[in-house]
Coordinates of C-alpha atoms in Angstrom, one line a residue:
X1 CA 1.4 25.4 -32.1
X2 CA 2.8 26.0 -28.8
X3 CA -0.2 25.3 -26.9
X4 CA -1.0 22.1 -29.0
X5 CA 2.8 21.0 -28.4
X6 CA 2.2 21.9 -24.6
X7 CA -1.5 19.9 -24.6
X8 CA 0.0 17.2 -25.8
X9 CA 3.1 16.6 -23.9
X10 CA 0.6 17.0 -20.7
X11 CA -1.1 13.8 -22.1
X12 CA 1.9 12.1 -22.5
X13 CA 3.1 13.0 -19.1
X14 CA -0.5 12.2 -17.4
X15 CA -0.3 9.1 -19.5
X16 CA 2.9 8.5 -18.3
X17 CA 2.0 8.5 -14.8
X18 CA -0.9 6.9 -14.5
X19 CA 0.9 3.9 -16.2
X20 CA 3.4 3.9 -13.2
X21 CA 0.5 4.3 -10.7
X22 CA -1.5 1.9 -12.2
X23 CA 1.3 -0.4 -12.4
X24 CA 1.8 -0.2 -8.8
X25 CA -1.5 -0.9 -7.5
X26 CA -1.3 -4.1 -9.6
X27 CA 1.3 -5.1 -8.2
X28 CA 0.0 -4.6 -4.3
X29 CA -3.6 -5.9 -5.4
X30 CA -1.5 -9.6 -7.2
X31 CA 0.8 -9.2 -3.5
X32 CA -2.1 -8.9 -0.9
X33 CA -4.6 -10.6 -2.2
X34 CA -2.2 -13.9 -2.7
X35 CA -0.5 -13.3 0.6
X36 CA -3.0 -12.1 3.3
X37 CA -5.4 -15.7 2.6
X38 CA -1.6 -17.5 3.0
X39 CA -1.4 -15.4 6.3
X40 CA -5.1 -16.1 7.4
X41 CA -5.0 -19.6 6.9
X42 CA -1.3 -20.4 8.4
X43 CA -1.8 -17.6 11.1
X44 CA -0.6 -14.2 12.0
X45 CA 2.3 -15.5 15.1
X46 CA 2.8 -18.7 13.5
X47 CA 4.0 -17.2 10.1
X48 CA 5.8 -13.7 11.1
X49 CA 6.9 -15.2 15.3
X50 CA 7.4 -19.1 13.7
X51 CA 10.8 -19.9 13.9
X52 CA 10.7 -23.4 11.5
X53 CA 10.4 -22.9 7.8
X54 CA 9.5 -26.4 6.5
X55 CA 7.4 -26.7 3.3
X56 CA 7.1 -30.4 3.5
X57 CA 5.6 -30.4 6.6
X58 CA 3.6 -27.2 6.2
X59 CA 5.7 -25.0 9.0
X60 CA 6.1 -21.6 7.6
X61 CA 8.0 -19.3 9.9
X62 CA 9.7 -17.1 8.6
X63 CA 11.0 -15.2 11.7
X64 CA 14.6 -16.3 11.1
X65 CA 14.4 -14.6 7.9
X66 CA 13.3 -11.5 8.8
X67 CA 16.1 -12.1 11.9
X68 CA 18.5 -12.6 9.1
X69 CA 17.0 -10.1 6.9
X70 CA 17.6 -7.4 9.9
X71 CA 20.9 -8.7 10.9
X72 CA 22.3 -8.3 7.1
X73 CA 21.2 -5.2 6.2
X74 CA 22.3 -3.2 9.8
X75 CA 25.5 -5.3 9.5
X76 CA 25.9 -3.4 5.9
X77 CA 25.2 -0.1 7.4
X78 CA 27.6 -0.5 10.2
X79 CA 29.9 -1.1 7.1
X80 CA 28.7 1.1 4.1
X81 CA 27.9 4.1 6.5
X82 CA 30.9 5.7 7.8
X83 CA 33.3 4.4 4.2
X84 CA 30.7 6.2 2.3
X85 CA 29.5 9.6 4.2
X86 CA 33.5 10.0 4.9
X87 CA 34.3 9.3 1.6
X88 CA 31.6 11.9 0.5
X89 CA 33.1 14.6 2.9
X90 CA 35.9 13.7 1.1
X91 CA 34.9 14.4 -2.7
X92 CA 33.2 17.5 -1.2
X93 CA 35.6 19.3 0.6
X94 CA 39.2 18.1 0.5
X95 CA 40.0 16.1 -2.9
X96 CA 42.4 17.8 -5.3
X97 CA 40.7 18.8 -8.1
X98 CA 42.9 16.3 -10.4
X99 CA 41.4 13.1 -8.2
X100 CA 38.3 14.1 -8.3
X101 CA 37.5 12.9 -11.3
X102 CA 38.9 9.6 -11.3
X103 CA 37.4 8.9 -8.0
X104 CA 33.9 10.1 -9.3
X105 CA 34.2 7.7 -12.3
X106 CA 34.6 5.0 -9.8
X107 CA 31.8 5.3 -7.3
X108 CA 29.5 5.7 -10.8
X109 CA 31.1 2.5 -11.8
X110 CA 30.6 0.9 -8.8
X111 CA 27.2 1.9 -8.7
X112 CA 27.0 0.5 -12.6
X113 CA 28.1 -3.3 -11.8
X114 CA 25.5 -6.1 -11.6
X115 CA 24.6 -8.0 -8.3
X116 CA 26.0 -11.1 -10.1
X117 CA 29.0 -9.4 -10.4
X118 CA 29.5 -8.4 -6.5
X119 CA 28.2 -11.7 -5.4
X120 CA 30.9 -13.8 -7.4
X121 CA 33.6 -11.2 -6.1
X122 CA 32.2 -12.0 -2.4
X123 CA 32.1 -15.8 -3.1
X124 CA 35.6 -16.2 -4.9
X125 CA 37.3 -13.0 -2.4
X126 CA 35.5 -12.7 0.5
X127 CA 34.3 -16.1 1.4
X128 CA 37.5 -17.6 1.5
X129 CA 38.7 -14.5 3.6
X130 CA 36.4 -14.8 6.4
X131 CA 37.2 -18.6 6.4
X132 CA 40.5 -18.1 6.9
X133 CA 39.9 -14.9 9.7
X134 CA 36.8 -15.8 10.9
X135 CA 36.5 -19.5 10.6
X136 CA 33.4 -21.2 10.0
X137 CA 32.5 -21.9 6.0
X138 CA 32.9 -18.3 5.3
X139 CA 29.5 -18.1 4.6
X140 CA 27.6 -16.0 6.8
X141 CA 26.1 -12.7 8.5
X142 CA 29.4 -11.0 8.1
X143 CA 29.9 -11.6 4.8
X144 CA 27.1 -11.0 3.6
X145 CA 27.0 -7.5 5.6
X146 CA 30.6 -6.8 4.4
X147 CA 29.4 -7.6 0.7
X148 CA 26.1 -5.1 0.9
X149 CA 28.1 -2.7 3.0
X150 CA 30.2 -2.6 -0.5
X151 CA 27.1 -2.2 -2.8
X152 CA 25.4 0.6 -1.1
X153 CA 28.8 2.7 -0.8
X154 CA 27.4 4.7 -4.5
X155 CA 24.4 5.1 -3.1
X156 CA 25.5 6.9 0.1
X157 CA 28.1 8.6 -1.8
X158 CA 26.4 10.3 -4.4
X159 CA 23.4 11.4 -1.9
X160 CA 25.8 12.9 0.7
X161 CA 28.2 14.5 -1.6
X162 CA 24.7 16.4 -3.2
X163 CA 23.6 17.3 -0.2
X164 CA 27.1 18.4 1.5
X165 CA 27.6 20.4 -1.6
X166 CA 23.9 21.9 -1.8
X167 CA 24.8 23.9 2.1
X168 CA 25.5 27.1 0.9
X169 CA 29.5 28.2 1.0
X170 CA 28.6 31.1 3.4
X171 CA 28.3 28.4 6.0
X172 CA 32.0 27.2 5.6
X173 CA 33.2 31.2 4.8
X174 CA 31.4 32.1 7.9
X175 CA 32.8 29.2 9.8
X176 CA 36.5 30.2 8.8
X177 CA 35.4 34.1 9.8
X178 CA 35.1 33.0 13.5
X179 CA 38.5 31.5 13.4
X180 CA 37.6 28.0 12.8
X181 CA 40.0 25.9 10.7
X182 CA 39.6 24.1 7.2
X183 CA 38.4 21.1 9.1
X184 CA 36.5 22.1 11.9
X185 CA 34.1 24.4 9.4
X186 CA 33.7 21.6 7.6
X187 CA 32.7 19.0 10.1
X188 CA 31.0 21.8 12.7
X189 CA 29.2 23.9 10.6
X190 CA 28.4 22.1 6.9
X191 CA 28.1 18.6 8.0
X192 CA 25.2 19.7 10.2
X193 CA 23.7 21.7 7.9
X194 CA 23.8 19.0 5.7
X195 CA 22.9 16.1 8.2
X196 CA 18.9 15.7 6.5
X197 CA 20.5 14.7 3.3
X198 CA 22.5 12.3 4.9
X199 CA 19.9 10.9 6.8
X200 CA 18.3 10.5 3.7
X201 CA 21.3 8.5 1.8
X202 CA 21.2 6.2 4.7
X203 CA 17.8 5.5 4.2
X204 CA 18.2 4.8 0.4
X205 CA 21.4 2.7 1.4
X206 CA 18.7 0.7 3.9
X207 CA 16.3 0.1 0.7
X208 CA 19.0 -1.1 -1.4
X209 CA 20.5 -3.2 1.4
X210 CA 17.2 -5.0 2.2
X211 CA 16.0 -5.8 -0.9
X212 CA 19.6 -7.2 -2.4
X213 CA 19.0 -10.5 -3.5
X214 CA 21.3 -12.3 -6.1
X215 CA 24.7 -11.2 -4.1
X216 CA 23.2 -12.4 -0.7
X217 CA 22.3 -15.6 -2.1
X218 CA 25.8 -16.4 -3.7
X219 CA 27.2 -15.3 0.0
X220 CA 25.0 -15.9 3.1
X221 CA 24.9 -19.6 3.4
X222 CA 21.2 -19.4 3.3
X223 CA 19.9 -21.8 6.0
X224 CA 16.6 -20.8 7.3
X225 CA 18.2 -20.5 11.4
X226 CA 18.5 -17.7 13.7
X227 CA 22.1 -16.5 13.3
X228 CA 23.9 -17.5 16.7
X229 CA 27.1 -15.5 15.4
X230 CA 28.7 -13.4 13.1
X231 CA 30.1 -16.6 10.9
X232 CA 26.6 -18.1 11.0
X233 CA 24.9 -19.0 8.1
X234 CA 21.8 -17.3 7.4
X235 CA 18.6 -16.6 4.8
X236 CA 16.8 -13.5 4.2
X237 CA 13.3 -12.6 2.8
X238 CA 14.4 -11.9 -0.7
X239 CA 16.4 -15.2 -0.7
X240 CA 14.1 -17.2 0.4
X241 CA 11.4 -16.1 -2.3
X242 CA 13.9 -17.1 -5.0
X243 CA 15.2 -20.1 -3.5
X244 CA 12.0 -21.5 -3.4
X245 CA 9.1 -20.0 -5.8
X246 CA 10.4 -22.2 -9.1
X247 CA 9.3 -25.3 -7.5
X248 CA 6.8 -24.1 -5.3
X249 CA 2.9 -25.0 -5.5
X250 CA -0.3 -24.7 -3.5
X251 CA 0.1 -22.6 0.1
X252 CA 4.0 -23.1 -0.2
X253 CA 4.2 -20.3 -3.0
X254 CA 1.3 -18.4 -1.2
X255 CA 3.3 -18.5 1.8
X256 CA 6.1 -17.4 -0.4
X257 CA 3.8 -14.9 -1.9
X258 CA 3.0 -13.6 1.7
X259 CA 6.7 -13.5 2.6
X260 CA 6.9 -10.5 -0.1
X261 CA 4.3 -8.7 0.8
X262 CA 6.4 -8.9 4.7
X263 CA 9.3 -7.4 2.4
X264 CA 6.8 -4.6 0.3
X265 CA 5.5 -3.6 4.1
X266 CA 9.3 -3.3 5.1
X267 CA 10.2 -1.1 2.2
X268 CA 7.3 1.4 2.4
X269 CA 8.1 1.8 5.9
X270 CA 11.7 2.9 4.3
X271 CA 10.1 5.0 1.8
X272 CA 8.1 6.5 4.0
X273 CA 10.9 7.7 6.2
X274 CA 12.7 8.8 3.4
X275 CA 9.8 11.3 2.4
X276 CA 9.0 12.5 5.6
X277 CA 13.1 13.6 5.8
X278 CA 12.5 14.8 2.5
X279 CA 9.6 16.7 3.7
X280 CA 11.5 18.3 6.2
X281 CA 13.8 20.0 3.9
X282 CA 11.6 22.4 2.4

């Protein structure tokens, strides 16, 4: 009886794994079969490095969107990584027990808030604040980076905290035994041992930021230009696809799918980097 149950579960697990792999293969086939011909027709150089996106004139240069995605993502990391990592250190090694549970609940709640709610918060709170403090229209690189920096906090905090708590207590106790203070033992013995896990959390946060759409589209300004300042409007790869896919046809539609191919390659590189970091842990 037990062997029969084990065989049934093996079949179930194999089936679910095959479904997942098949779904990924179908997505890749759809993207590359529709996107690569468009890149070939437009021209690789013109598509990737062209600075003008004007479908009405048959101009499909996505370089401004690539630059916009990089700017916004790096800005989000500059804001979110220090806050997230230090928050994880505090929760793992410094947080009083009565305060830990409320903080953990808040972090988990942040992870469950829909993107559109973050976008509405950015539109109502961050955009007027940036407009008053830094000038411009309030929608641009700085606003999008700040909002994404907030959105990636749960990922960075949770993964970094797990990595810090996974370090054997003997590392911390060894630091104390050598005469180091609590703070020095944490920062100079525990954190170096947890560095790969912290790097993994940053990579996951990077993937979360570069793939975000709804929140960014509400606060970025969505101008297909290379940003000249932190307050300049910006359009990312994801927002470019969402904004125009509904009415696109023919080559315009295929160019948007080709944009998704470029985004897919970015995310694939991020996941491969994460896999390499994880592989080094074993």
